[in-house]
């Protein structure tokens, strides 16, 4: 019998708990450890922490000694879903890399760490090569809709002149961390103040997506410009976490422009708001490639971001285990596919 793929999950928030539930239904994968940030979860059985009906025999470890979750257990992959930036993620994934674990992370900046953190990217690549493991940042966006999918579509083009892509999504399912980072529930002045102070960051990932696209096409990226504008509601909108009166901010419209040879050749647009349907806005993912042939892809409604991210984190396990050591991206690995059947049969065991 082939050995099962042995996995540890770090981060038991929305993504982490979804990943665990998905892993428990996969054949040929064994979840052998979990790490949480919140004290309320540490030392408990993971089944209890996630509100499952049965214990699953994995005791949740603390972030203060993460290697407890993988020490002596011959772990293949760490799945990491705690944060967005390379600065935050690096100290967490470093120990795992040094201990010989491959890493897949949902941290947005890790989708293309060279874009904003070139020194750190070199360091991660060096460490990964030294310890013979591979590291990937993935997720719905960055990691799929506004980069990998676009790049894949250009694969049928003779030439590409310009790319314009829009993701219109609904923020209603998200909790306070996401809503606050998008400025939902603020006044327009409060929104502008938050953007200026860096407390309202909007979407993290345009710089990574734009670099991934440009590098894949061999376009020399001059600069990336970004803007964030408030989406002001005309009607009352409400979620379990926020009430937004008419005239207040229901979301953030973010635009990213990749300038190549002085021209805007990559335009990414991402309006995110709660209950867009209340003002007749339908969600969707739209990709237009001006090239030969021209391509106009429309996906309605939007690909569900949470489900998509959880799926990619798990579906990329064989690709990262089979990869060469070093930093990988969604553009450097085989195209993603749903992970059906016995996962252990998809692994090329080394040695
Ligand atoms: N690339 C993409 O497309 C993509 C998509 C989705 C998410 N992401 C990113 O992936 C990361 C994880 O996403 P997520 O949705 O799982 O985030 P999350 O629910 O906020 O959980 C992330 C971390 O925050 C901790 N946390 C959550 N609520 C907390 C609270 N009330 N008090 C203290 N700590 C709390 C969790 O602790 P515990 O470990 O104790 O649970 C977990 O370690 C985020 O940075 C997100 O931006 C990227």
Tab-separated table of C-alpha atoms in Angstrom, residues 13-268:
chain	number	residue	atom	x	y	z
A	13	UNK	CA	-9.899	30.437	11.167
A	14	UNK	CA	-12.364	30.398	8.258
A	15	UNK	CA	-9.899	28.949	5.723
A	16	UNK	CA	-8.107	26.590	8.131
A	17	UNK	CA	-11.273	25.002	9.478
A	18	UNK	CA	-12.628	24.563	5.953
A	19	UNK	CA	-9.338	22.959	4.880
A	20	UNK	CA	-9.464	20.501	7.794
A	21	UNK	CA	-13.044	19.462	6.933
A	22	UNK	CA	-12.065	18.923	3.292
A	23	UNK	CA	-8.936	16.934	4.236
A	24	UNK	CA	-10.968	14.616	6.467
A	25	UNK	CA	-12.941	13.518	3.387
A	26	UNK	CA	-9.905	12.829	1.191
A	27	UNK	CA	-8.606	9.331	0.605
A	28	UNK	CA	-4.843	8.866	0.972
A	29	UNK	CA	-4.295	11.939	3.188
A	30	UNK	CA	-3.783	11.875	6.929
A	31	UNK	CA	-4.100	15.019	9.035
A	32	UNK	CA	-1.560	14.485	11.811
A	33	UNK	CA	-1.366	17.890	13.491
A	34	UNK	CA	-2.964	21.316	13.843
A	35	UNK	CA	-1.799	24.659	15.208
A	36	UNK	CA	-4.040	27.504	16.408
A	37	UNK	CA	-3.535	31.074	17.501
A	38	UNK	CA	-6.386	31.289	20.009
A	39	UNK	CA	-5.848	29.881	23.527
A	40	UNK	CA	-9.447	28.632	23.554
A	41	UNK	CA	-8.494	25.981	20.955
A	42	UNK	CA	-5.069	24.853	22.180
A	43	UNK	CA	-4.822	21.441	23.898
A	44	UNK	CA	-8.258	20.353	22.665
A	45	UNK	CA	-9.171	17.669	20.145
A	46	UNK	CA	-9.544	19.183	16.672
A	47	UNK	CA	-12.956	17.569	16.214
A	48	UNK	CA	-14.222	19.376	19.306
A	49	UNK	CA	-12.637	22.687	18.224
A	50	UNK	CA	-14.399	22.532	14.864
A	51	UNK	CA	-17.730	21.444	16.331
A	52	UNK	CA	-17.602	18.042	14.618
A	53	UNK	CA	-19.608	15.183	16.082
A	54	UNK	CA	-16.580	13.022	16.882
A	55	UNK	CA	-13.048	13.396	18.167
A	56	UNK	CA	-10.429	12.935	15.458
A	57	UNK	CA	-7.388	12.216	17.626
A	58	UNK	CA	-5.449	15.381	16.733
A	59	UNK	CA	-4.675	17.663	19.674
A	60	UNK	CA	-4.337	21.343	18.693
A	61	UNK	CA	-0.832	22.757	19.303
A	62	UNK	CA	0.180	26.299	20.191
A	63	UNK	CA	1.898	28.790	17.878
A	64	UNK	CA	4.552	29.214	20.601
A	65	UNK	CA	5.929	25.722	19.803
A	66	UNK	CA	4.581	24.912	16.337
A	67	UNK	CA	7.041	22.094	15.615
A	68	UNK	CA	5.255	20.080	18.310
A	69	UNK	CA	2.603	19.508	15.634
A	70	UNK	CA	5.024	17.808	13.233
A	71	UNK	CA	7.970	16.640	15.367
A	72	UNK	CA	8.647	12.901	14.884
A	73	UNK	CA	5.597	12.459	12.637
A	74	UNK	CA	7.205	12.346	9.198
A	75	UNK	CA	5.023	15.173	7.860
A	76	UNK	CA	5.002	15.949	4.114
A	77	UNK	CA	3.149	19.272	3.900
A	78	UNK	CA	2.282	22.230	6.120
A	79	UNK	CA	-0.907	24.013	5.067
A	80	UNK	CA	-0.682	27.572	6.402
A	81	UNK	CA	-3.632	30.003	6.702
A	82	UNK	CA	-2.962	32.653	9.316
A	83	UNK	CA	-2.032	35.960	7.658
A	84	UNK	CA	-1.607	37.985	4.461
A	85	UNK	CA	1.934	39.347	4.355
A	86	UNK	CA	5.352	37.794	3.810
A	87	UNK	CA	6.598	39.673	6.881
A	88	UNK	CA	4.064	37.855	9.063
A	89	UNK	CA	4.243	34.506	7.276
A	90	UNK	CA	8.030	34.096	7.054
A	91	UNK	CA	8.773	33.530	10.757
A	92	UNK	CA	5.945	30.956	10.852
A	93	UNK	CA	6.869	28.930	7.782
A	94	UNK	CA	10.636	29.167	8.299
A	95	UNK	CA	10.793	26.462	11.002
A	96	UNK	CA	8.650	24.129	8.893
A	97	UNK	CA	10.957	24.568	5.887
A	98	UNK	CA	14.024	23.933	8.069
A	99	UNK	CA	12.352	20.785	9.403
A	100	UNK	CA	11.815	19.483	5.841
A	101	UNK	CA	8.123	20.248	5.261
A	102	UNK	CA	6.722	21.490	1.959
A	103	UNK	CA	4.499	24.538	2.526
A	104	UNK	CA	1.280	25.750	0.898
A	105	UNK	CA	0.084	29.091	2.271
A	106	UNK	CA	-2.941	31.320	1.689
A	107	UNK	CA	-0.900	34.452	2.550
A	108	UNK	CA	-1.616	36.758	-0.389
A	109	UNK	CA	1.910	38.158	-0.688
A	110	UNK	CA	3.363	34.625	-0.891
A	111	UNK	CA	1.499	34.134	-4.193
A	112	UNK	CA	4.410	36.019	-5.802
A	113	UNK	CA	6.771	37.082	-3.014
A	114	UNK	CA	9.284	38.612	-5.403
A	115	UNK	CA	6.766	41.397	-6.207
A	116	UNK	CA	7.050	43.250	-2.907
A	117	UNK	CA	9.545	41.252	-0.844
A	118	UNK	CA	12.411	40.302	-3.175
A	119	UNK	CA	14.995	39.856	-0.420
A	120	UNK	CA	12.702	37.646	1.634
A	121	UNK	CA	11.705	35.724	-1.489
A	122	UNK	CA	15.402	34.939	-2.132
A	123	UNK	CA	15.813	33.838	1.477
A	124	UNK	CA	12.768	31.511	1.323
A	125	UNK	CA	13.964	30.084	-1.987
A	126	UNK	CA	17.478	29.510	-0.596
A	127	UNK	CA	16.169	27.842	2.558
A	128	UNK	CA	13.707	25.671	0.636
A	129	UNK	CA	16.440	24.482	-1.748
A	130	UNK	CA	18.799	23.806	1.161
A	131	UNK	CA	16.199	21.614	2.873
A	132	UNK	CA	14.853	20.010	-0.323
A	133	UNK	CA	11.277	21.324	-0.040
A	134	UNK	CA	8.925	23.528	-2.065
A	135	UNK	CA	6.828	26.547	-1.020
A	136	UNK	CA	3.660	27.848	-2.684
A	137	UNK	CA	1.272	30.740	-2.020
A	138	UNK	CA	-2.190	30.174	-3.468
A	139	UNK	CA	-5.845	31.130	-3.151
A	140	UNK	CA	-8.714	32.383	-5.240
A	141	UNK	CA	-7.234	35.881	-5.598
A	142	UNK	CA	-4.304	36.206	-5.770
A	143	UNK	CA	-3.507	32.729	-7.004
A	144	UNK	CA	-6.262	31.970	-9.483
A	145	UNK	CA	-8.971	34.274	-10.917
A	146	UNK	CA	-6.957	37.431	-11.592
A	147	UNK	CA	-3.641	35.786	-12.486
A	148	UNK	CA	-3.274	32.013	-13.080
A	149	UNK	CA	-6.542	31.763	-15.036
A	150	UNK	CA	-5.599	34.788	-17.158
A	151	UNK	CA	-2.144	33.358	-17.872
A	152	UNK	CA	-3.681	30.021	-18.860
A	153	UNK	CA	-6.077	31.764	-21.273
A	154	UNK	CA	-3.186	33.508	-23.034
A	155	UNK	CA	-1.870	30.033	-23.855
A	156	UNK	CA	-4.159	29.967	-26.889
A	157	UNK	CA	-3.043	33.387	-28.203
A	158	UNK	CA	-0.518	34.219	-30.961
A	159	UNK	CA	0.014	37.577	-29.294
A	160	UNK	CA	-1.379	39.651	-26.423
A	161	UNK	CA	-1.670	43.447	-26.435
A	162	UNK	CA	-3.616	44.205	-23.283
A	163	UNK	CA	-5.446	42.447	-20.438
A	164	UNK	CA	-8.422	43.739	-18.497
A	165	UNK	CA	-9.999	41.642	-15.741
A	166	UNK	CA	-12.664	42.356	-13.145
A	167	UNK	CA	-13.791	40.405	-10.107
A	168	UNK	CA	-17.100	41.663	-8.669
A	169	UNK	CA	-17.748	39.920	-5.378
A	170	UNK	CA	-19.966	39.886	-2.326
A	171	UNK	CA	-18.361	40.553	1.068
A	172	UNK	CA	-21.489	39.615	3.063
A	173	UNK	CA	-20.213	36.159	4.202
A	174	UNK	CA	-17.042	37.612	5.734
A	175	UNK	CA	-16.282	38.508	9.353
A	176	UNK	CA	-15.095	41.713	10.981
A	177	UNK	CA	-11.413	41.407	10.005
A	178	UNK	CA	-12.205	41.458	6.293
A	179	UNK	CA	-15.029	44.027	6.574
A	180	UNK	CA	-12.823	46.440	8.542
A	181	UNK	CA	-9.935	46.052	6.115
A	182	UNK	CA	-12.336	47.034	3.289
A	183	UNK	CA	-13.772	50.031	5.180
A	184	UNK	CA	-17.327	48.630	5.255
A	185	UNK	CA	-19.531	50.675	7.624
A	186	UNK	CA	-17.338	53.781	7.655
A	187	UNK	CA	-18.211	57.267	6.429
A	188	UNK	CA	-16.626	58.429	3.184
A	189	UNK	CA	-14.239	60.671	5.158
A	190	UNK	CA	-13.447	57.771	7.509
A	191	UNK	CA	-12.712	55.580	4.470
A	192	UNK	CA	-10.312	58.110	2.936
A	193	UNK	CA	-8.622	58.632	6.289
A	194	UNK	CA	-8.272	54.841	6.753
A	195	UNK	CA	-6.720	54.441	3.298
A	196	UNK	CA	-4.261	57.271	4.018
A	197	UNK	CA	-3.300	55.769	7.402
A	198	UNK	CA	-3.095	52.226	6.025
A	199	UNK	CA	-5.845	50.825	8.277
A	200	UNK	CA	-8.117	50.293	5.243
A	201	UNK	CA	-5.988	48.245	2.868
A	202	UNK	CA	-8.650	46.792	0.586
A	203	UNK	CA	-7.511	43.799	-1.442
A	204	UNK	CA	-3.967	42.488	-0.916
A	205	UNK	CA	-2.567	40.867	-4.037
A	206	UNK	CA	-2.765	43.132	-7.096
A	207	UNK	CA	0.983	43.691	-7.114
A	208	UNK	CA	1.542	39.926	-6.927
A	209	UNK	CA	-1.031	39.120	-9.656
A	210	UNK	CA	0.249	41.818	-12.009
A	211	UNK	CA	3.895	40.700	-11.641
A	212	UNK	CA	2.888	37.052	-12.146
A	213	UNK	CA	1.086	37.920	-15.391
A	214	UNK	CA	3.818	40.254	-16.669
A	215	UNK	CA	6.644	37.786	-15.917
A	216	UNK	CA	4.720	34.914	-17.517
A	217	UNK	CA	4.290	36.926	-20.739
A	218	UNK	CA	7.858	38.251	-20.693
A	219	UNK	CA	6.593	41.825	-20.276
A	220	UNK	CA	8.996	44.090	-18.398
A	221	UNK	CA	6.824	45.675	-15.742
A	222	UNK	CA	7.632	49.377	-15.293
A	223	UNK	CA	5.392	50.129	-12.329
A	224	UNK	CA	2.142	49.167	-10.653
A	225	UNK	CA	-0.398	51.844	-9.740
A	226	UNK	CA	-3.207	51.145	-7.286
A	227	UNK	CA	-6.260	53.123	-6.190
A	228	UNK	CA	-9.034	52.478	-3.655
A	229	UNK	CA	-12.410	54.233	-3.828
A	230	UNK	CA	-15.370	53.875	-1.459
A	231	UNK	CA	-18.544	52.172	-2.733
A	232	UNK	CA	-21.230	54.388	-1.201
A	233	UNK	CA	-24.617	52.744	-0.681
A	234	UNK	CA	-27.977	54.304	-1.621
A	235	UNK	CA	-29.909	51.738	0.445
A	236	UNK	CA	-29.591	50.273	3.926
A	237	UNK	CA	-27.407	47.123	3.939
A	238	UNK	CA	-26.710	44.811	6.852
A	239	UNK	CA	-24.769	41.644	7.797
A	240	UNK	CA	-24.404	39.950	11.226
A	241	UNK	CA	-21.309	42.130	11.767
A	242	UNK	CA	-22.146	45.532	10.308
A	243	UNK	CA	-25.041	47.920	9.572
A	244	UNK	CA	-24.564	50.394	6.736
A	245	UNK	CA	-26.965	53.330	6.344
A	246	UNK	CA	-27.512	55.131	3.001
A	247	UNK	CA	-24.622	57.497	2.292
A	248	UNK	CA	-22.114	55.272	4.106
A	249	UNK	CA	-19.495	52.894	2.727
A	250	UNK	CA	-20.621	49.382	1.699
A	251	UNK	CA	-17.309	48.350	0.175
A	252	UNK	CA	-14.135	49.240	-1.682
A	253	UNK	CA	-13.471	49.451	-5.395
A	254	UNK	CA	-9.842	48.737	-5.986
A	255	UNK	CA	-8.042	49.186	-9.263
A	256	UNK	CA	-4.542	47.986	-10.165
A	257	UNK	CA	-2.676	49.037	-13.286
A	258	UNK	CA	0.426	47.379	-14.669
A	259	UNK	CA	2.426	49.846	-16.743
A	260	UNK	CA	4.608	48.293	-19.422
A	261	UNK	CA	6.655	50.437	-21.830
A	262	UNK	CA	4.753	53.501	-20.550
A	263	UNK	CA	1.351	51.978	-21.382
A	264	UNK	CA	-1.319	50.446	-19.165
A	265	UNK	CA	-1.318	46.873	-20.477
A	266	UNK	CA	-2.746	45.099	-17.422
A	267	UNK	CA	-5.859	46.499	-15.714
A	268	UNK	CA	-7.348	44.660	-12.732
